[in-house]
Coordinates of C-alpha atoms in Angstrom, one line a residue:
X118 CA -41.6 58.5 -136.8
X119 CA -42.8 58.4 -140.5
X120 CA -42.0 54.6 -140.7
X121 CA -44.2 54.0 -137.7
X122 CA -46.9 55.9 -139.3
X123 CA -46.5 54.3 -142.7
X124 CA -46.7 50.9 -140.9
X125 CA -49.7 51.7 -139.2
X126 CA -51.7 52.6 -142.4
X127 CA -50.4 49.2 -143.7
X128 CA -51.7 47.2 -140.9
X129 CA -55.2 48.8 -141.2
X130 CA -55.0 47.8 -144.9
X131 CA -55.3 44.0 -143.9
X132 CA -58.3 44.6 -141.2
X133 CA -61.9 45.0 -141.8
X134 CA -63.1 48.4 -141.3
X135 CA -65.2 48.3 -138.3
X136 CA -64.0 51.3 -135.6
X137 CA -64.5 51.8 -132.1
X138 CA -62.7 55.0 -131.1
X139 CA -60.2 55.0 -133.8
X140 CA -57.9 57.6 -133.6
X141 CA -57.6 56.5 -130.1
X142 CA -56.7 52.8 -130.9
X143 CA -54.4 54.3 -133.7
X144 CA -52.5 56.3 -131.2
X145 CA -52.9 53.6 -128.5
X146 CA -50.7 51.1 -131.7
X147 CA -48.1 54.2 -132.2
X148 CA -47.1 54.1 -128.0
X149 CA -46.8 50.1 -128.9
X150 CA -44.6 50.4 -131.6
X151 CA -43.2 52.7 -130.4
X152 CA -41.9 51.4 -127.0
X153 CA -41.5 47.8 -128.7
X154 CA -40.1 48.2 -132.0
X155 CA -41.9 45.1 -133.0
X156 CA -42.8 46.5 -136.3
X157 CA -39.3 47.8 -137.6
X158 CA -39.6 45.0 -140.3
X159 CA -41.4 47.2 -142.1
X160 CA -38.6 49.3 -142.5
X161 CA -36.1 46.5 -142.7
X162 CA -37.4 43.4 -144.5
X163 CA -37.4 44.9 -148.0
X164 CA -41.2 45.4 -148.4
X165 CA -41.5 48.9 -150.2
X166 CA -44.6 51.2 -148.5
X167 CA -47.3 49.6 -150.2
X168 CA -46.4 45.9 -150.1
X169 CA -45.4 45.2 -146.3
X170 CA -47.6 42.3 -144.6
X171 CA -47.0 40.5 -142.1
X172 CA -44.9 37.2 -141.9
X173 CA -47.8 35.2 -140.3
X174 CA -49.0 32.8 -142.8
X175 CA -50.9 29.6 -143.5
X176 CA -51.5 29.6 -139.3
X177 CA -54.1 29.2 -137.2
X178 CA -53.6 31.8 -134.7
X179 CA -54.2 31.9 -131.3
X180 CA -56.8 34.8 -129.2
X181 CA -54.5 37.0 -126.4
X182 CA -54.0 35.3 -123.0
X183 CA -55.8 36.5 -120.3
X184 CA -52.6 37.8 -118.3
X185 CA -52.2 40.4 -121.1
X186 CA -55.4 41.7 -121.5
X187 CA -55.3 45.2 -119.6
X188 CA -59.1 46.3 -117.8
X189 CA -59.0 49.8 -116.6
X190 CA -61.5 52.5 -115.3
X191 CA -61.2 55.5 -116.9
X192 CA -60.6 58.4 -114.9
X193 CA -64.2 59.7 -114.3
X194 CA -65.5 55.7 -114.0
X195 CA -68.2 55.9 -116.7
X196 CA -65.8 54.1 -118.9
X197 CA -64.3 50.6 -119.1
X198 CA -60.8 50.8 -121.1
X199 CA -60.1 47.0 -122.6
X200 CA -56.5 46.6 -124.1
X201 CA -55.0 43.7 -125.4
X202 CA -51.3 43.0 -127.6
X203 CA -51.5 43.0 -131.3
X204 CA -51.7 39.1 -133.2
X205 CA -49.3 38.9 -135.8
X206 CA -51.7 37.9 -139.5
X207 CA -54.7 38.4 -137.6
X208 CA -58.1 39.7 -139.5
X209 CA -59.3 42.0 -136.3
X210 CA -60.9 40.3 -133.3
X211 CA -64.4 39.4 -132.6
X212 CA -65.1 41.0 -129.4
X213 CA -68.2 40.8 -126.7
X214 CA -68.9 42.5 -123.6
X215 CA -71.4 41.3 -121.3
X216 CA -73.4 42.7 -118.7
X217 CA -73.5 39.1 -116.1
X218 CA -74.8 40.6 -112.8
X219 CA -77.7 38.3 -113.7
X220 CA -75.5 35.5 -114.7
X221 CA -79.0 33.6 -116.0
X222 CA -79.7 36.7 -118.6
X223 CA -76.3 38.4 -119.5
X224 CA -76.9 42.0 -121.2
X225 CA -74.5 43.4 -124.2
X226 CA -73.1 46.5 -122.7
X227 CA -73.1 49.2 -125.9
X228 CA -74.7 46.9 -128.2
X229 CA -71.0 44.9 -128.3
X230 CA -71.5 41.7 -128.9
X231 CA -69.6 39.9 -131.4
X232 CA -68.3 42.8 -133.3
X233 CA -65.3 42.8 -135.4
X234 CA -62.6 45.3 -134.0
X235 CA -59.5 46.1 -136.2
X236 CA -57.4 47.3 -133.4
X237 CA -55.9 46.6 -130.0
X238 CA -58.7 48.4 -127.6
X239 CA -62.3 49.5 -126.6
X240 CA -63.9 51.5 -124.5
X241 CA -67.6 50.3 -123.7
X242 CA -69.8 52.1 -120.4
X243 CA -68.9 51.4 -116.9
X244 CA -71.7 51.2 -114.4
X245 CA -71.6 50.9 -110.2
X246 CA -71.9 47.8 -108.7
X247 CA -71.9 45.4 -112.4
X248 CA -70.5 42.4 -112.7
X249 CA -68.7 41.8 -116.0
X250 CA -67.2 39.6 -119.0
X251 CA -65.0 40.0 -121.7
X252 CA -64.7 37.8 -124.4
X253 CA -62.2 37.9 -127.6
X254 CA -60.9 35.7 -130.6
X255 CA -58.8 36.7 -132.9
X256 CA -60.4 36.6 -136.1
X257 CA -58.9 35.2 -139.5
X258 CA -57.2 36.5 -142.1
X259 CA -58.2 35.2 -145.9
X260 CA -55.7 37.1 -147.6
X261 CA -52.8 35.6 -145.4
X262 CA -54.5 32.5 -145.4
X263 CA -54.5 32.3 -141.5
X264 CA -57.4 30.6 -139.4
X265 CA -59.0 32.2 -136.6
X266 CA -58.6 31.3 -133.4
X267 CA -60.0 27.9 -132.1
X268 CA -61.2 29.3 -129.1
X269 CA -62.4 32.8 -127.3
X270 CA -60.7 34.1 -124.2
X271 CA -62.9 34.7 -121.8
X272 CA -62.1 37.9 -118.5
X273 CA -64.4 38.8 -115.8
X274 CA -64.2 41.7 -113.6
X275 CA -66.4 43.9 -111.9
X276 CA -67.2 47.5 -110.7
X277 CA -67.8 46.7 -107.3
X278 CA -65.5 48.1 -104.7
X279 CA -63.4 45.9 -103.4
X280 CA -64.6 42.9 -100.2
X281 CA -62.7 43.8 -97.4
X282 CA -64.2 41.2 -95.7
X283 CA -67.2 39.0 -95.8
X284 CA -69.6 38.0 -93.0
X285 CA -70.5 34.1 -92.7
X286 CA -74.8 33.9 -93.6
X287 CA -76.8 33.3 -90.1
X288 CA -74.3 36.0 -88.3
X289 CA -75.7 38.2 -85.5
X290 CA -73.9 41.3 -86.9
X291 CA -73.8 42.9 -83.2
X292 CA -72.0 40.1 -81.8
X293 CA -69.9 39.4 -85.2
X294 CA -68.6 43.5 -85.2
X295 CA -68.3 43.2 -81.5
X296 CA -65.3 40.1 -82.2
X297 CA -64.4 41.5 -85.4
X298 CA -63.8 45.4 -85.0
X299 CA -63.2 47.6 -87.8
X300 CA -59.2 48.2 -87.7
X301 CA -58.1 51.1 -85.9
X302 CA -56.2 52.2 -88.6
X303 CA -58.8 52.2 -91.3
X304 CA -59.8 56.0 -91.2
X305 CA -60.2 57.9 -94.2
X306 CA -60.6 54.0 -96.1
X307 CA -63.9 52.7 -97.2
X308 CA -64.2 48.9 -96.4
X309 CA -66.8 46.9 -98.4
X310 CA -68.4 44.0 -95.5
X311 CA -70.0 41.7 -97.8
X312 CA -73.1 39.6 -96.7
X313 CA -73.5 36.0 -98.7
X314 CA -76.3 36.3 -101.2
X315 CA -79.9 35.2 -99.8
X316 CA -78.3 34.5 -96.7
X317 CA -80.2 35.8 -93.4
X318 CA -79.0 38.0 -90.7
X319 CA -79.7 38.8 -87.3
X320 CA -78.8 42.0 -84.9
X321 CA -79.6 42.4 -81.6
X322 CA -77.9 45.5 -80.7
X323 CA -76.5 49.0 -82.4
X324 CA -73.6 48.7 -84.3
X325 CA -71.4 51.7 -84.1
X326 CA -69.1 52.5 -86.7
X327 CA -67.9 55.7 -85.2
X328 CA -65.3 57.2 -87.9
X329 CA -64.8 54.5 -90.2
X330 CA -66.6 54.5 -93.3
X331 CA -68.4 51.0 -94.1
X332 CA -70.0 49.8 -96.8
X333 CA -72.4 47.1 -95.8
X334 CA -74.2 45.1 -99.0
X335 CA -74.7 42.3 -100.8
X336 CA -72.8 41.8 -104.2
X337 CA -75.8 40.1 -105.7
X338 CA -78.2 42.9 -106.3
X339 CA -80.6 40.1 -107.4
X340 CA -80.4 38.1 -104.4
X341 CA -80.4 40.7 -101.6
X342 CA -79.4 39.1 -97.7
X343 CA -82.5 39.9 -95.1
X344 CA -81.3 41.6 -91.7
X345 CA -83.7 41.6 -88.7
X346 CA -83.2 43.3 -86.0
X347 CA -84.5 41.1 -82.8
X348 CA -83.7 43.9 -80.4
X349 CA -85.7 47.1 -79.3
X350 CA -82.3 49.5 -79.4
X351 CA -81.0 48.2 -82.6
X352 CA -79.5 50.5 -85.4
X353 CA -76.5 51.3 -87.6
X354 CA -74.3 54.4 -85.9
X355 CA -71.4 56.5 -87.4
X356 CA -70.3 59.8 -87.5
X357 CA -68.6 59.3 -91.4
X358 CA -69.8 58.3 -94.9
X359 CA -71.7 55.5 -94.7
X360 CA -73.3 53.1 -97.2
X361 CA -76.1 50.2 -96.9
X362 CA -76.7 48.3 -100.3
X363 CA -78.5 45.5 -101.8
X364 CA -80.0 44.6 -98.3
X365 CA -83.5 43.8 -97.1
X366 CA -83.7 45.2 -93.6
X367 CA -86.7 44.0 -91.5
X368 CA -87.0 46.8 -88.7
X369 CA -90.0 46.1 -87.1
X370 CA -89.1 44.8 -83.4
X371 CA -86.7 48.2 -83.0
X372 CA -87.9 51.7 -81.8
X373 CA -84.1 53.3 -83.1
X374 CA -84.1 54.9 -86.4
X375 CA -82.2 52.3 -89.0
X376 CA -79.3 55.0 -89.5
X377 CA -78.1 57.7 -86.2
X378 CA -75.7 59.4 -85.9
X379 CA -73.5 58.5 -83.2
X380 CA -73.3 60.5 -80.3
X381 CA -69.5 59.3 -79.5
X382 CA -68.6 62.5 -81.3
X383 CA -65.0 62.9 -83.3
X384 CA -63.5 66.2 -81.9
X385 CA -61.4 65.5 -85.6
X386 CA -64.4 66.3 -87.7
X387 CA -65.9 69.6 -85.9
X388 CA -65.5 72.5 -87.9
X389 CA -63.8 71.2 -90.8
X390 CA -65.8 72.3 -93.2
X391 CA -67.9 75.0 -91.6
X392 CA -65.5 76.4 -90.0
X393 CA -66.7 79.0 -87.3
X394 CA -70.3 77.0 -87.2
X395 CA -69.0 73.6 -85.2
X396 CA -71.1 71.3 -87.3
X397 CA -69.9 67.7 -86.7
X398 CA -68.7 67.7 -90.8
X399 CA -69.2 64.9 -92.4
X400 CA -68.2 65.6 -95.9
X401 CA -68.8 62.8 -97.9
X402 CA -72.4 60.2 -98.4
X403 CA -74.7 58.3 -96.6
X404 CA -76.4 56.2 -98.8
X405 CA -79.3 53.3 -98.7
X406 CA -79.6 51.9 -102.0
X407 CA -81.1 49.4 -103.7
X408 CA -82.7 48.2 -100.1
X409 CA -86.2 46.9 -99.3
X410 CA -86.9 48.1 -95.8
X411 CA -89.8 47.0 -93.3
X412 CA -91.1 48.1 -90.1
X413 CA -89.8 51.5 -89.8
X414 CA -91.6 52.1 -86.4
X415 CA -90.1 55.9 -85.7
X416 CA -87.2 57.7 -87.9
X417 CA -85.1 56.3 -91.1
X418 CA -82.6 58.6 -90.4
X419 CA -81.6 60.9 -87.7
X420 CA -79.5 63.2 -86.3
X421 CA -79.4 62.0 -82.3
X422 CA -79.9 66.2 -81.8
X423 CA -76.5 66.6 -82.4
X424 CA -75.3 69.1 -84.4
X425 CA -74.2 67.2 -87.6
X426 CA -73.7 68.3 -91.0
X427 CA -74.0 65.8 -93.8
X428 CA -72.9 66.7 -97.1
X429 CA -75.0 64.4 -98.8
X430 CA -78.1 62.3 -97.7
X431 CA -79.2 59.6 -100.9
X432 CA -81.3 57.4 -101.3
X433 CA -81.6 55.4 -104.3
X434 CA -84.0 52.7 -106.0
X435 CA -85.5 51.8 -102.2
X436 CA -88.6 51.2 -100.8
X437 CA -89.5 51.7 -97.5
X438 CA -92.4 50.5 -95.4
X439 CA -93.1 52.6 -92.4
X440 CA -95.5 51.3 -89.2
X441 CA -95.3 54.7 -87.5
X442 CA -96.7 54.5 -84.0
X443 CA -97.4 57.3 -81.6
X444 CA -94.1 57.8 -79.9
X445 CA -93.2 59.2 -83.0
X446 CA -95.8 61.4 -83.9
X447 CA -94.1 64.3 -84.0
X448 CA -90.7 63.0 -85.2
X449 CA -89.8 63.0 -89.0
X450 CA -89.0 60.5 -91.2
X451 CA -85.4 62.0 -92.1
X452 CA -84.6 64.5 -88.9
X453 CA -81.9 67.0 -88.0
X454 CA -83.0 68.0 -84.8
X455 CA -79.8 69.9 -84.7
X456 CA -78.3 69.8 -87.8
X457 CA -79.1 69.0 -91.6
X458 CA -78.4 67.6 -95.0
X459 CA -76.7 69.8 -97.1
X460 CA -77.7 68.1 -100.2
X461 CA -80.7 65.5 -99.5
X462 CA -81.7 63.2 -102.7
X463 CA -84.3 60.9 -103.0
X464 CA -84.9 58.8 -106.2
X465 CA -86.7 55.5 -108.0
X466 CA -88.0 55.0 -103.9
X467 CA -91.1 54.3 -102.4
X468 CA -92.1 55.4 -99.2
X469 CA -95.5 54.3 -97.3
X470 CA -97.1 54.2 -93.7
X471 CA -100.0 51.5 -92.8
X472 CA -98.7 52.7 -89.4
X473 CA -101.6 53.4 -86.4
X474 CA -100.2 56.8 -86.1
X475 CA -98.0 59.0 -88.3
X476 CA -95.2 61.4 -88.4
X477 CA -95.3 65.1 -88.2
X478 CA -92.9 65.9 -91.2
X479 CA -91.3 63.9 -94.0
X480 CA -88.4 65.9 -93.7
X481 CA -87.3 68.2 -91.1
X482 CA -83.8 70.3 -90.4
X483 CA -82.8 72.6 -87.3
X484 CA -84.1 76.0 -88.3
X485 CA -80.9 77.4 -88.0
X486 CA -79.3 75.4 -90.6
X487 CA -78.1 77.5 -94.0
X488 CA -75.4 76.1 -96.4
X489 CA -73.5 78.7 -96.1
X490 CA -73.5 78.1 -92.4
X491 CA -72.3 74.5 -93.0
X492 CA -69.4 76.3 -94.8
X493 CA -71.0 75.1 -98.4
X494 CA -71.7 77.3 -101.4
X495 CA -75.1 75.9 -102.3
X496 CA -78.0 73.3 -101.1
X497 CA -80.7 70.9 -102.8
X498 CA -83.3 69.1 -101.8
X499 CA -84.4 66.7 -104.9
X500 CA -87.2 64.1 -105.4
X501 CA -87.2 62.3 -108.7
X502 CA -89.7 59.4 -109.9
X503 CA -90.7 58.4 -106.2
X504 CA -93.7 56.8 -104.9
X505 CA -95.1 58.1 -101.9
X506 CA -98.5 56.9 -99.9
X507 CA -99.7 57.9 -96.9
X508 CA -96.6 59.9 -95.6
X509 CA -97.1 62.5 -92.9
X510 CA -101.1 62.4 -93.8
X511 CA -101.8 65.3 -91.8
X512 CA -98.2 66.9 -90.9
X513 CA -95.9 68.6 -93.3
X514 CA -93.8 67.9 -96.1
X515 CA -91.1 69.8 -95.4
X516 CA -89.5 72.1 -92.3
X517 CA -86.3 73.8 -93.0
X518 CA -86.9 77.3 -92.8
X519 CA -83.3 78.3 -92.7
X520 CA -83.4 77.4 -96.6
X521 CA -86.5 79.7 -97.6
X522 CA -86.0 81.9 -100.3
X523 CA -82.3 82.3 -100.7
X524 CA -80.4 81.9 -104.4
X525 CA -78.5 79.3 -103.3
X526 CA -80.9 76.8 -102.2
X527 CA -81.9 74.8 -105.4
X528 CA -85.7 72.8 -105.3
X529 CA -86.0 69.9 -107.8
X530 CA -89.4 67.6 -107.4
X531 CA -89.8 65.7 -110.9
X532 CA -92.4 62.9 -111.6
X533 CA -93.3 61.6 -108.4
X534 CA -96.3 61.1 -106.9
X535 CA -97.8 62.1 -103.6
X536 CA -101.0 59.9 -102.3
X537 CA -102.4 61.3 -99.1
X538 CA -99.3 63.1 -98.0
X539 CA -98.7 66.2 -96.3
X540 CA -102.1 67.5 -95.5
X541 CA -101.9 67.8 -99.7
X542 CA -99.7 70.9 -99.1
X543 CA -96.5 69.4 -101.1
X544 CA -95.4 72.0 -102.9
X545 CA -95.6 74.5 -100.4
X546 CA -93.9 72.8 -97.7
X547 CA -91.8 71.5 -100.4
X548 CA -90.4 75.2 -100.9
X549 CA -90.4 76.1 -97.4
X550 CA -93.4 78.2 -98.0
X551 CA -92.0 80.7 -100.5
X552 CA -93.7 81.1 -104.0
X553 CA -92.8 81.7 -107.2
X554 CA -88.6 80.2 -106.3
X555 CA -86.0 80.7 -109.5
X556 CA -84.0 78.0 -108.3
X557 CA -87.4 75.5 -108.2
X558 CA -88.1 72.7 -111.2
X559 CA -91.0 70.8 -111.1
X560 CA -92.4 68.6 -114.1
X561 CA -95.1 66.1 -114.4
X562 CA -95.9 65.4 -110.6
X563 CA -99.3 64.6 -109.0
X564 CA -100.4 65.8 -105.7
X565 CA -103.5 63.9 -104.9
X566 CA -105.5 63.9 -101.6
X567 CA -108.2 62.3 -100.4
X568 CA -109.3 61.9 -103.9
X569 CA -109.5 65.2 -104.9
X570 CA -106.2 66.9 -106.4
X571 CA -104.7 69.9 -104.9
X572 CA -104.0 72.9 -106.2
X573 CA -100.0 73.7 -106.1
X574 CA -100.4 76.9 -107.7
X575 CA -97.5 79.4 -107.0
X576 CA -95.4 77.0 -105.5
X577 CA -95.0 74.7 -108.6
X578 CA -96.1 76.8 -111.8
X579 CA -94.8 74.4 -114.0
X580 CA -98.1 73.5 -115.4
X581 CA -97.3 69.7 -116.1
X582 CA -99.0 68.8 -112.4
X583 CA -100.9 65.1 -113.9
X584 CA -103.9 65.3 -112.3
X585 CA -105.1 61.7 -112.8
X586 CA -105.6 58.9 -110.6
X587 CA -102.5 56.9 -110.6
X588 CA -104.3 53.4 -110.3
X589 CA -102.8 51.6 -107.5
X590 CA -103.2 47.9 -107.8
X591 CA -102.8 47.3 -104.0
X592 CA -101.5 50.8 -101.9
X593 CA -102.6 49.1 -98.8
X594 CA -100.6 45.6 -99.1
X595 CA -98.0 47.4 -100.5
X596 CA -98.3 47.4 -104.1
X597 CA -98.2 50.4 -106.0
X598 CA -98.2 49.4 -109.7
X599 CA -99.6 52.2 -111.9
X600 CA -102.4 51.4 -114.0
X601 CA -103.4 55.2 -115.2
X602 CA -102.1 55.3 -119.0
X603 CA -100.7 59.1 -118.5
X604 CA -98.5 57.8 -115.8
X605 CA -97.1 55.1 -117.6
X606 CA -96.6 57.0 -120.7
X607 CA -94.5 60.2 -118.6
X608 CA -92.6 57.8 -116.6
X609 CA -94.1 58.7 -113.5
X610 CA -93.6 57.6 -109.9
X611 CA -90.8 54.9 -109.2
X612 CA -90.2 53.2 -111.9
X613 CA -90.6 49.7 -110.3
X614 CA -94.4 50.2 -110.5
X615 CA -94.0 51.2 -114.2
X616 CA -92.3 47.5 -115.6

């Protein structure tokens, strides 16, 4: 092994000294040599420990093909691994990574963007749902008198899941799922439908996706495809992990909520994770993100009073335009009638009603409901940098008292702001109406009603409450951009109204 290592501390002799993770990329070159023997010359060619180079000279070398560059995750995801084979006489290699989701305005990822790298890998950040490019040239070397590369080799990939299968633009997705049925023997897989960029979508009818776990988006998070629904009865069923992404939804001619669960119940998933409770389990996400949604007439999620148990509830960088109308006027917008959320999150979103009636509670669970009854060891209900206007004006924010007061139900409301919601009562209802909670965290949230702020006190003591108007260019019409300097400054609200 010593002759390895000697080689090695050659070879970084003739590179510039730029490092990216170096004592990885050095142990990275020893499992090269290593398995290859390529460097034995070292030990072989007559070049004493100190004057070894390589035999490339007087060349113009050539960057590394694209078939043997190696693009990995690493094992958590936050990471993308790059790997490439050594050049013979080369100076380093000039190296870029580009953010190209926006193809028209492509991003460095980690600031790398022709950088000089004197070894055979990198390892740059790895975000959902990106589209990528990797570009390298192998870079001179004066001292061997070799040119660098004429050209760059240029690698995309992505971190979006794989397409199982994508659905032709002007589709009426109830007729297209009816011909094209999720295979039988997909449980347990996630399958990615993908809808063409800008394209438009019709459905006239609920699609149920019973036990299958679908991802329905658009890969272009820039150029979402519009679904209406043209049917009174029309929403998106399952009784397993679902995902809707990168779509704008137009909901206004249904009465359904936009996600039910399905009441063509899976004996399979009763009591699998609760146990002796005979929750409906479903243990991983449902998720909208990244949607524009319009015309919620009634619920955005519910239950079908069944007793369900969802693991997690998210919903992520959203905004979601609700036209309540009195059949619903004492529904919620997310409701367990019979079940609940073990973990509900709700982030970057906006939420409003220019509805002629209203709903009686933001959120609301079967009273029943515990974690520990849902066979879990803990539960959260989180709101982070939302917008909300005119939400359950004179209802409540919350109703779940089976969560009140117990260690292991966990409260986290962080810069949002709350516009004529909840009869002002955020906090309170917020925490099931128990003071003073251990497992609470509050920071830099307004609660404002009717013009006048309200008073939170002993439900969120944090005493960062910003008690400003937040400026709303346009609430009614939809447009919520902040114009109060202490809201811009904290960050507060979704941060859509903050660019």
């Amino acid at each position: 092994m010593l002759y390895i290592e000697k080689c090695i501390t050659n070879i970084n002799k003739n590179m510039k000294k730029k490092h990216l993770s170096s004592r990885g990329k050095i142990w990275a070159m020893l499992a090269f040599i290593a398995g290859s023997l390529m460097f034995t010359s070292c030990a072989q060619d007559g070049f004493d420990d100190e004057t070894w180079k390589s035999d490339v000279t007087n060349s113009t070398l050539s960057s590394p093909s694209v078939s043997d560059i190696t693009i990995t995750a690493s094992a958590d995801g936050s990471k993308t691994e790059i790997s490439w084979p050594v050049v013979y006489g080369a100076g380093g290699y000039i190296c870029s990574v580009y953010d190209v989701t926006d193809a028209a305005n492509p991003v460095a990822v980690d600031s790398v963007e022709n950088e000089l790298i004197d070894g055979c890998s990198l390892a740059v950040t790895r975000e959902e749902d990106k589209n990528y490019m990797f570009s390298i040239k192998t870079a001179g070397n004066e001292e061997l008198n070799n040119t660098e590369a004429a050209t760059a080799t240029e690698v995309t990939f992505t971190s979006f899941t794989e397409t199982f299968m994508t659905i032709p633009a002007g589709s009426d997705l109830t007729e297209w799922f009816a011909a094209n049925p999720v295979p039988v023997d997909s449980v347990g897989v996630e399958l990615c439908y993908d809808l063409e960029a800008g394209g438009s979508y019709t459905m006239s009818g609920a699609v149920d996706f019973y036990n299958h776990q679908v991802t329905l988006r658009t890969t272009s998070p820039s150029n979402p495809a519009k679904i209406t629904f043209s049917g009174t009865d029309v929403s998106f069923k399952t009784a397993t992990a679902m995902t809707l992404k990168y779509l704008d939804i137009d909901c206004s001619a249904s009465t359904d909520a936009l996600i039910e669960l399905t009441d063509s119940l899976d004996s399979s998933i009763q009591g699998i994770q609760s146990g002796t409770q005979a929750y409906y389990d479903i243990t991983g996400n449902i998720v909208i993100n990244g949607c524009d949604i319009e015309g919620v007439n009634g619920r955005l999620i519910y239950d079908g009073n069944i007793k369900y148990c969802v693991n997690n509830v998210i919903i992520n960088n959203s905004t979601v335009h609700l036209t309540t109308t009195s059949d619903f006027s004492s529904a919620a917008v997310i409701h367990f009638r019979s079940g609940f959320a073990d973990n509900l999150t709700i982030q970057n979103s906006t939420f409003w009603n220019t509805g002629d009636s209203d709903v009686s509670y933001f959120v609301q669970y079967s009273n029943s409901c515990r974690n520990d009854r849902g066979g879990y060891a803990s539960n959260s209900v989180n709101y982070y940098n939302c917008t909300f206007y005119k939400v359950a004006y004179s209802g409540q924010w919350g109703n779940y008292s089976g969560f009140a007061g117990r260690s292991t139900s966990y409260w986290n409301m962080t810069y949002c702001i709350f516009v004529d919601c909840g009869s002002g009562q955020i906090a309170r209802r917020f925490l099931a109406g128990r003071t003073n909670q251990s497992t609470a965290t509050f920071r830099s949230n307004t609660y404002m009603y009717d013009g006048a702020f309200v008073d939170q006190s002993g439900y969120d003591n944090s005493g960062t409450a910003i008690e400003e108007d937040p400026g709303f260019a346009d609430p009614t019409n939809g447009d919520f951009t902040v114009s109060n300097a202490t809201h811009i400054s904290a960050g507060a609200g979704d941060p859509r109204w903050l660019e």
